[in-house]
Short mmCIF file of C-alpha atoms in Angstrom, two decimals:
data_model
loop_
_atom_site.label_atom_id
_atom_site.label_comp_id
_atom_site.label_asym_id
_atom_site.label_seq_id
_atom_site.Cartn_x
_atom_site.Cartn_y
_atom_site.Cartn_z
CA UNK P 1 -6.23 154.68 90.66
CA UNK P 2 -3.83 155.46 87.88
CA UNK P 3 -6.19 154.31 84.57
CA UNK P 4 -5.16 153.80 81.08
CA UNK P 5 -6.76 152.63 78.03
CA UNK P 6 -6.87 148.97 78.92
CA UNK P 7 -6.17 148.85 82.49
CA UNK P 8 -5.89 150.44 85.78
CA UNK P 9 -3.62 150.34 88.65
CA UNK P 10 -5.29 150.33 92.04
CA UNK P 11 -3.61 151.36 95.18
CA UNK P 12 -5.20 151.59 98.98
CA UNK P 13 -4.11 154.03 101.43
CA UNK P 14 -5.22 153.09 105.12
CA UNK P 15 -2.49 154.07 107.18
CA UNK P 16 -0.02 152.47 104.78
CA UNK P 17 -0.12 151.99 101.14
CA UNK P 18 -1.55 148.53 99.91
CA UNK P 19 -1.24 147.76 96.36
CA UNK P 20 -4.72 146.27 95.19
CA UNK P 21 -3.51 145.11 91.54
CA UNK P 22 -4.68 145.98 88.17
CA UNK P 23 -8.27 146.02 86.83
CA UNK P 24 -9.51 145.94 82.97
CA UNK P 25 -10.99 148.95 81.71
CA UNK P 26 -14.21 147.03 81.05
CA UNK P 27 -17.42 148.08 82.98
CA UNK P 28 -18.16 144.30 84.11
CA UNK P 29 -14.61 144.12 85.38
CA UNK P 30 -14.86 147.69 87.05
CA UNK P 31 -18.17 146.68 88.72
CA UNK P 32 -16.96 143.57 90.06
CA UNK P 33 -13.69 144.93 91.56
CA UNK P 34 -15.91 147.65 92.86
CA UNK P 35 -18.25 145.37 94.53
CA UNK P 36 -15.42 143.04 96.19
CA UNK P 37 -12.93 145.60 97.20
CA UNK P 38 -14.63 149.01 97.94
CA UNK P 39 -16.85 150.05 100.67
CA UNK P 40 -19.37 153.17 100.91
CA UNK P 41 -16.77 154.70 103.20
CA UNK P 42 -13.95 154.95 100.55
CA UNK P 43 -13.02 157.87 98.54
CA UNK P 44 -11.78 156.96 95.05
CA UNK P 45 -9.13 159.48 93.37
CA UNK P 46 -8.67 159.32 89.56
CA UNK P 47 -6.67 161.21 87.25
CA UNK P 48 -8.38 163.41 84.22
CA UNK P 49 -8.38 161.32 81.16
CA UNK P 50 -10.93 160.55 78.16
CA UNK P 51 -12.69 157.75 80.15
CA UNK P 52 -12.22 159.32 83.77
CA UNK P 53 -16.08 160.42 83.62
CA UNK P 54 -17.18 156.69 82.55
CA UNK P 55 -15.08 155.26 85.35
CA UNK P 56 -16.52 158.01 87.71
CA UNK P 57 -19.78 156.78 86.86
CA UNK P 58 -19.39 152.88 87.30
CA UNK P 59 -17.52 153.52 90.81
CA UNK P 60 -20.05 156.01 92.23
CA UNK P 61 -22.91 153.69 93.53
CA UNK P 62 -20.07 152.04 95.54
CA UNK P 63 -18.33 154.60 97.22
CA UNK P 64 -18.67 157.86 99.26
CA UNK P 65 -17.03 160.19 96.87
CA UNK P 66 -15.12 160.34 93.38
CA UNK P 67 -12.28 162.84 93.12
CA UNK P 68 -10.95 163.64 89.49
CA UNK P 69 -7.52 165.22 89.80
CA UNK P 70 -6.38 167.94 87.38
CA UNK P 71 -3.17 166.38 85.44
CA UNK P 72 -1.89 169.68 84.35
CA UNK P 73 -1.44 170.48 88.08
CA UNK P 74 -0.14 167.35 89.58
CA UNK P 75 3.38 167.82 88.91
CA UNK P 76 4.83 165.26 91.30
CA UNK P 77 3.40 162.54 88.78
CA UNK P 78 4.39 164.53 85.54
CA UNK P 79 7.84 165.22 86.28
CA UNK P 80 8.91 162.20 88.62
CA UNK P 81 12.18 160.49 87.84
CA UNK P 82 10.97 157.25 88.93
CA UNK P 83 7.69 156.65 87.07
CA UNK P 84 5.40 153.64 87.34
CA UNK P 85 1.83 153.03 87.39
CA UNK P 86 1.82 152.04 91.29
CA UNK P 87 3.92 155.04 92.09
CA UNK P 88 1.65 157.31 90.31
CA UNK P 89 -1.68 155.77 92.30
CA UNK P 90 0.09 156.10 95.22
CA UNK P 91 1.09 159.76 94.89
CA UNK P 92 -2.53 160.37 93.75
CA UNK P 93 -3.75 159.04 97.27
CA UNK P 94 -1.13 160.74 99.44
CA UNK P 95 -1.70 164.12 97.89
CA UNK P 96 -5.82 163.60 98.40
CA UNK P 97 -5.00 162.30 101.96
CA UNK P 98 -2.77 165.57 102.80
CA UNK P 99 -5.49 167.82 101.06
CA UNK P 100 -3.01 169.09 98.31
CA UNK P 101 -4.78 167.26 95.47
CA UNK P 102 -6.19 169.98 92.63
CA UNK P 103 -9.76 168.48 91.85
CA UNK P 104 -11.50 168.77 88.71
CA UNK P 105 -15.37 169.51 88.67
CA UNK P 106 -17.33 166.68 87.72
CA UNK P 107 -20.49 167.76 85.88
CA UNK P 108 -23.95 166.27 85.97
CA UNK P 109 -25.21 164.06 83.48
CA UNK P 110 -27.21 166.54 81.46
CA UNK P 111 -24.14 169.07 81.59
CA UNK P 112 -21.97 166.07 80.17
CA UNK P 113 -24.57 165.06 77.58
CA UNK P 114 -24.23 168.55 76.19
CA UNK P 115 -20.69 168.54 76.00
CA UNK P 116 -20.58 165.49 74.14
CA UNK P 117 -22.95 167.20 71.72
CA UNK P 118 -21.02 170.40 71.29
CA UNK P 119 -17.72 168.09 71.10
CA UNK P 120 -19.48 166.04 68.19
CA UNK P 121 -20.21 169.07 66.50
CA UNK P 122 -16.69 170.44 66.74
CA UNK P 123 -15.07 167.24 65.33
CA UNK P 124 -17.68 167.32 62.12
CA UNK P 125 -16.84 171.03 61.23
CA UNK P 126 -13.08 170.16 61.55
CA UNK P 127 -13.40 167.03 59.36
CA UNK P 128 -15.21 169.12 56.77
CA UNK P 129 -12.65 171.80 56.87
CA UNK P 130 -9.87 169.27 56.03
CA UNK P 131 -11.66 168.04 53.28
CA UNK P 132 -12.30 171.68 51.97
CA UNK P 133 -8.62 172.02 52.28
CA UNK P 134 -7.77 168.91 50.72
CA UNK P 135 -10.02 170.31 47.53
CA UNK P 136 -8.42 173.55 47.63
CA UNK P 137 -4.67 172.09 47.70
CA UNK P 138 -5.81 170.04 44.57
CA UNK P 139 -7.00 172.93 42.72
CA UNK P 140 -3.99 175.02 43.73
CA UNK P 141 -1.74 172.39 42.52
CA UNK P 142 -3.29 172.62 39.22
CA UNK P 143 -3.23 176.49 38.88
CA UNK P 144 -6.78 176.90 39.18
CA UNK P 145 -8.07 180.03 40.83
CA UNK P 146 -10.60 179.63 44.08
CA UNK P 147 -14.12 179.73 43.26
CA UNK P 148 -15.51 183.35 44.29
CA UNK P 149 -19.07 181.64 44.89
CA UNK P 150 -17.52 178.61 47.23
CA UNK P 151 -19.02 176.07 44.42
CA UNK P 152 -16.45 173.74 43.44
CA UNK P 153 -18.29 171.36 41.09
CA UNK P 154 -17.88 171.35 37.31
CA UNK P 155 -14.50 173.24 37.24
CA UNK P 156 -12.58 172.07 34.14
CA UNK P 157 -9.09 171.49 33.36
CA UNK P 158 -8.63 168.62 35.76
CA UNK P 159 -6.90 165.21 35.25
CA UNK P 160 -9.35 162.16 35.26
CA UNK P 161 -8.03 161.06 38.96
CA UNK P 162 -7.49 164.68 40.45
CA UNK P 163 -11.35 165.09 39.40
CA UNK P 164 -12.29 161.77 40.95
CA UNK P 165 -10.40 162.73 44.27
CA UNK P 166 -12.49 165.94 44.40
CA UNK P 167 -15.53 164.31 43.76
CA UNK P 168 -14.86 161.74 46.61
CA UNK P 169 -13.90 164.70 48.82
CA UNK P 170 -17.13 166.28 47.95
CA UNK P 171 -19.31 163.13 48.76
CA UNK P 172 -17.47 162.92 52.06
CA UNK P 173 -18.41 166.71 52.90
CA UNK P 174 -22.03 165.96 51.84
CA UNK P 175 -22.23 163.00 54.53
CA UNK P 176 -20.63 165.37 57.08
CA UNK P 177 -22.88 168.13 56.51
CA UNK P 178 -25.85 165.39 56.93
CA UNK P 179 -24.35 164.41 60.26
CA UNK P 180 -23.77 168.11 61.22
CA UNK P 181 -27.39 168.97 60.69
CA UNK P 182 -28.59 166.03 62.75
CA UNK P 183 -26.15 167.04 65.54
CA UNK P 184 -27.12 170.69 65.41
CA UNK P 185 -30.69 169.72 65.57
CA UNK P 186 -30.09 168.09 68.79
CA UNK P 187 -28.35 170.98 70.26
CA UNK P 188 -31.31 173.06 69.08
CA UNK P 189 -33.92 171.00 70.67
CA UNK P 190 -31.84 170.90 74.02
CA UNK P 191 -31.38 174.68 73.83
CA UNK P 192 -35.01 175.29 73.36
CA UNK P 193 -35.86 173.71 76.83
CA UNK P 194 -32.67 175.10 78.42
CA UNK P 195 -33.15 178.52 80.12
CA UNK P 196 -29.46 178.98 80.38
CA UNK P 197 -28.58 178.58 76.86
CA UNK P 198 -31.73 180.88 76.04
CA UNK P 199 -30.40 183.67 78.39
CA UNK P 200 -26.97 183.43 76.78
CA UNK P 201 -28.32 184.21 73.72
CA UNK P 202 -29.67 187.66 74.77
CA UNK P 203 -25.90 188.89 74.32
CA UNK P 204 -24.83 189.99 71.07
CA UNK P 205 -22.70 187.61 69.19
CA UNK P 206 -23.88 184.58 70.94
CA UNK P 207 -25.93 182.33 68.73
CA UNK P 208 -27.27 178.90 69.64
CA UNK P 209 -23.84 177.04 68.92
CA UNK P 210 -21.60 179.50 71.07
CA UNK P 211 -24.25 179.63 73.72
CA UNK P 212 -24.55 175.79 74.20
CA UNK P 213 -20.82 175.57 74.09
CA UNK P 214 -20.34 178.05 77.01
CA UNK P 215 -23.19 176.53 78.86
CA UNK P 216 -21.50 173.25 78.51
CA UNK P 217 -18.26 174.42 79.81
CA UNK P 218 -19.71 176.23 82.62
CA UNK P 219 -22.04 174.01 84.14
CA UNK P 220 -23.32 175.05 87.53
CA UNK P 221 -22.67 178.83 87.80
CA UNK P 222 -22.51 178.36 91.67
CA UNK P 223 -19.08 176.82 91.48
CA UNK P 224 -17.72 180.11 90.69
CA UNK P 225 -17.84 182.71 93.74
CA UNK P 226 -16.84 185.83 91.41
CA UNK P 227 -16.56 186.44 87.72
CA UNK P 228 -12.74 186.54 87.86
CA UNK P 229 -12.82 182.82 88.86
CA UNK P 230 -14.85 182.09 85.71
CA UNK P 231 -12.33 184.35 83.40
CA UNK P 232 -9.43 182.08 85.13
CA UNK P 233 -11.56 179.08 84.40
CA UNK P 234 -11.75 179.90 80.62
CA UNK P 235 -8.18 180.68 80.43
CA UNK P 236 -8.98 184.52 79.53
CA UNK P 237 -7.06 185.94 82.57
CA UNK P 238 -3.74 187.43 82.00
CA UNK P 239 -0.52 185.52 83.45
CA UNK P 240 0.96 187.36 86.31
CA UNK P 241 4.77 186.96 87.40
CA UNK P 242 6.06 188.75 90.76
CA UNK P 243 8.27 187.42 93.17
CA UNK P 244 9.67 189.37 96.56
CA UNK P 245 9.37 193.03 96.68
CA UNK P 246 9.35 193.51 93.00
CA UNK P 247 6.60 194.70 91.03
CA UNK P 248 3.81 192.56 89.29
CA UNK P 249 4.40 191.83 85.49
CA UNK P 250 1.26 190.82 83.55
CA UNK P 251 1.88 188.84 80.26
CA UNK P 252 -0.48 187.11 77.76
CA UNK P 253 -3.48 184.89 78.70
CA UNK P 254 -3.01 181.69 80.56
CA UNK P 255 -5.15 179.61 78.03
CA UNK P 256 -6.03 177.17 80.74
CA UNK P 257 -9.28 175.27 81.16
CA UNK P 258 -11.94 174.88 78.51
CA UNK P 259 -10.12 175.97 75.23
CA UNK P 260 -13.19 175.38 73.14
CA UNK P 261 -15.34 177.39 75.32
CA UNK P 262 -12.51 180.29 75.09
CA UNK P 263 -12.35 180.06 71.28
CA UNK P 264 -15.97 180.28 71.06
CA UNK P 265 -16.30 183.21 73.27
CA UNK P 266 -13.42 184.98 71.20
CA UNK P 267 -15.48 184.31 67.93
CA UNK P 268 -18.84 185.91 69.64
CA UNK P 269 -16.51 189.06 70.72
CA UNK P 270 -15.51 189.43 66.89
CA UNK P 271 -19.50 189.31 66.06
CA UNK P 272 -20.62 191.31 68.70
CA UNK P 273 -18.12 194.19 68.09
CA UNK P 274 -19.90 194.37 64.74
CA UNK P 275 -23.09 195.61 66.07
CA UNK P 276 -23.78 198.78 68.15
CA UNK P 277 -23.71 198.63 71.87
CA UNK P 278 -21.41 199.23 75.00
CA UNK P 279 -19.30 196.25 73.90
CA UNK P 280 -18.32 197.78 70.45
CA UNK P 281 -17.25 201.13 72.38
CA UNK P 282 -15.23 198.73 74.81
CA UNK P 283 -13.64 197.12 71.83
CA UNK P 284 -12.86 200.44 70.12
CA UNK P 285 -11.33 201.70 73.33
CA UNK P 286 -9.06 198.99 73.62
CA UNK P 287 -8.27 198.49 70.07
CA UNK P 288 -7.11 202.09 69.88
CA UNK P 289 -4.19 201.34 72.22
CA UNK P 290 -3.67 197.66 71.81
CA UNK P 291 -4.83 196.59 68.48
CA UNK P 292 -8.04 194.75 67.36
CA UNK P 293 -6.68 191.27 68.23
CA UNK P 294 -5.84 192.07 71.75
CA UNK P 295 -9.25 193.97 71.95
CA UNK P 296 -11.34 191.01 70.67
CA UNK P 297 -9.71 188.82 73.63
CA UNK P 298 -10.46 191.67 76.05
CA UNK P 299 -13.97 191.92 74.84
CA UNK P 300 -14.30 188.13 75.22
CA UNK P 301 -13.13 188.62 78.87
CA UNK P 302 -15.70 190.93 79.22
CA UNK P 303 -18.40 188.68 77.86
CA UNK P 304 -17.29 186.02 80.40
CA UNK P 305 -17.66 188.58 83.31
CA UNK P 306 -21.07 189.72 81.86
CA UNK P 307 -22.33 186.06 81.46
CA UNK P 308 -21.17 185.37 85.10
CA UNK P 309 -23.45 188.34 86.45
CA UNK P 310 -26.23 187.09 84.18
CA UNK P 311 -26.03 183.51 85.22
CA UNK P 312 -25.78 184.64 88.99
CA UNK P 313 -28.52 186.97 89.14
CA UNK P 314 -30.90 185.01 86.74
CA UNK P 315 -31.27 188.08 84.24
CA UNK P 316 -30.95 188.79 80.85
CA UNK P 317 -28.69 191.14 78.93
CA UNK P 318 -29.94 194.53 79.57
CA UNK P 319 -29.12 195.80 76.07
CA UNK P 320 -30.60 192.83 74.19
CA UNK P 321 -32.65 193.86 70.89
CA UNK P 322 -35.94 191.90 71.42
CA UNK P 323 -36.66 191.59 67.50
CA UNK P 324 -33.08 190.21 66.54
CA UNK P 325 -33.72 188.00 69.58
CA UNK P 326 -36.93 186.73 68.50
CA UNK P 327 -35.16 186.35 65.36
CA UNK P 328 -32.67 183.96 67.08
CA UNK P 329 -35.07 182.04 68.62
CA UNK P 330 -37.25 181.63 65.62
CA UNK P 331 -34.12 180.05 63.78
CA UNK P 332 -33.21 177.88 66.64
CA UNK P 333 -36.78 176.64 66.34
CA UNK P 334 -36.41 175.77 62.82
CA UNK P 335 -33.11 174.32 63.31
CA UNK P 336 -34.78 171.85 65.81
CA UNK P 337 -37.40 170.64 63.20
CA UNK P 338 -40.22 172.75 64.22
CA UNK P 339 -42.76 173.25 61.41
CA UNK P 340 -42.84 176.72 59.54
CA UNK P 341 -45.76 178.88 59.83
CA UNK P 342 -45.68 181.33 56.33
CA UNK P 343 -49.56 182.23 57.07
CA UNK P 344 -48.67 183.62 60.35
CA UNK P 345 -46.12 186.61 61.30
CA UNK P 346 -44.77 185.76 64.67
CA UNK P 347 -42.42 188.11 66.70
CA UNK P 348 -39.49 187.44 64.68
CA UNK P 349 -40.91 189.22 61.73
CA UNK P 350 -40.45 192.64 63.59
CA UNK P 351 -36.82 192.38 62.45
CA UNK P 352 -38.00 192.89 58.84
CA UNK P 353 -39.68 196.02 59.91
CA UNK P 354 -37.42 198.79 58.92
CA UNK P 355 -38.73 201.44 61.28
CA UNK P 356 -38.68 198.50 64.44
CA UNK P 357 -35.03 197.77 63.62
CA UNK P 358 -33.92 201.26 63.56
CA UNK P 359 -35.75 201.89 66.82
CA UNK P 360 -34.01 199.09 68.66
CA UNK P 361 -30.54 200.16 66.90
CA UNK P 362 -30.93 203.85 68.24
CA UNK P 363 -31.43 202.66 71.88
CA UNK P 364 -28.16 200.42 71.87
CA UNK P 365 -26.35 203.10 69.86
CA UNK P 366 -27.29 205.63 72.83
CA UNK P 367 -25.88 203.28 75.48
CA UNK P 368 -22.56 202.91 73.08
CA UNK P 369 -22.30 206.54 73.40
CA UNK P 370 -22.82 206.91 76.72
CA UNK P 371 -20.21 204.41 77.59
CA UNK P 372 -17.77 205.89 75.13
CA UNK P 373 -18.31 209.50 76.80
CA UNK P 374 -18.04 207.91 80.19
CA UNK P 375 -14.83 206.02 79.36
CA UNK P 376 -13.33 209.13 77.68
CA UNK P 377 -13.15 210.96 81.04
CA UNK P 378 -10.90 208.47 82.51
CA UNK P 379 -7.32 209.43 83.34
CA UNK P 380 -4.32 207.68 82.26
CA UNK P 381 -2.40 206.05 85.23
CA UNK P 382 0.47 208.09 85.99
CA UNK P 383 3.09 205.58 85.51
CA UNK P 384 1.58 204.85 82.46
CA UNK P 385 1.89 208.44 81.28
CA UNK P 386 5.68 208.74 82.40
CA UNK P 387 6.21 205.73 80.03
CA UNK P 388 4.42 207.28 77.00
CA UNK P 389 6.18 210.31 77.75
CA UNK P 390 9.48 208.64 78.09
CA UNK P 391 9.01 206.65 74.71
CA UNK P 392 7.96 209.85 72.87
CA UNK P 393 11.33 211.37 73.80
#
């Protein structure tokens, strides 16, 4: 099936290609077509689009298997000189029949629901940022300096129309903040019931939003046989160019796969390196040679590999700080709407005790020092040492 917004072109491969016609992209039309034309032995191949998950949901009860193709890797369709919907559907069928079709993992309903919530939050945050930028542009046009406290209300010196525009934008920001609170509360409720998200939150730098985004992107960890496959899925692996007997050249990261989860991990890496622990020592070691930004991406890659081991072995992060983790979980409970308990002091209160906080910090600082001492004895590769000496000359 070559699906579009309004209709889908359907071709059948059963020894030869048979064109089954076009189907309107409506649930009742798709359901009617499936009951009339499809059997429980059929395999349906569709290309990954915005409505592919809904099409797969409607068709799955009537067929043996639904396959979603990766559009970035189906180059025969993207670069074809003669391109029609019928030809595209035919190519998909032939590639699948020959075993050369790059498939996309179809998540379960729970993971799909979590992905939708994470996407809604991202869209709301982007809309809010756009409105804030509009307000800043208006202030900049009238030579008004940025407010150091972030409160843009009550600044004088604007014309009436510009003042009305700012007030209108502020009203929209308030509406977005209310919607954002609802979405984040729904994510928090899901996180309290999801052991995967709670496990990911034991990592430094991963609060509930980042943990939920990463968990939604990964889905079932068993589909990744080793940590390198998870790193490649998130697009954090370096690109490689190699041909013939020549050496392999490594470049920038591929940036393939789930871009939102990749960005979240990079943000988490920046947060993780601000607190003591082996990850901060790792970041310092890379930053001393390659710079802070490359080191942050390398730390995000390291986080992805740690996540694979944690989820595969059902274990928490070994250097988690209990008081800080309890504070994280308590903030999630409050965001989810659970009642406050001012009269009682729970485990999250331990973070407010300086002696307790210093004890936990001392433990991870020792781990950081041990990692730094171990890596300081690593030798530079001979070819890299020669390159450094040649550059020095």
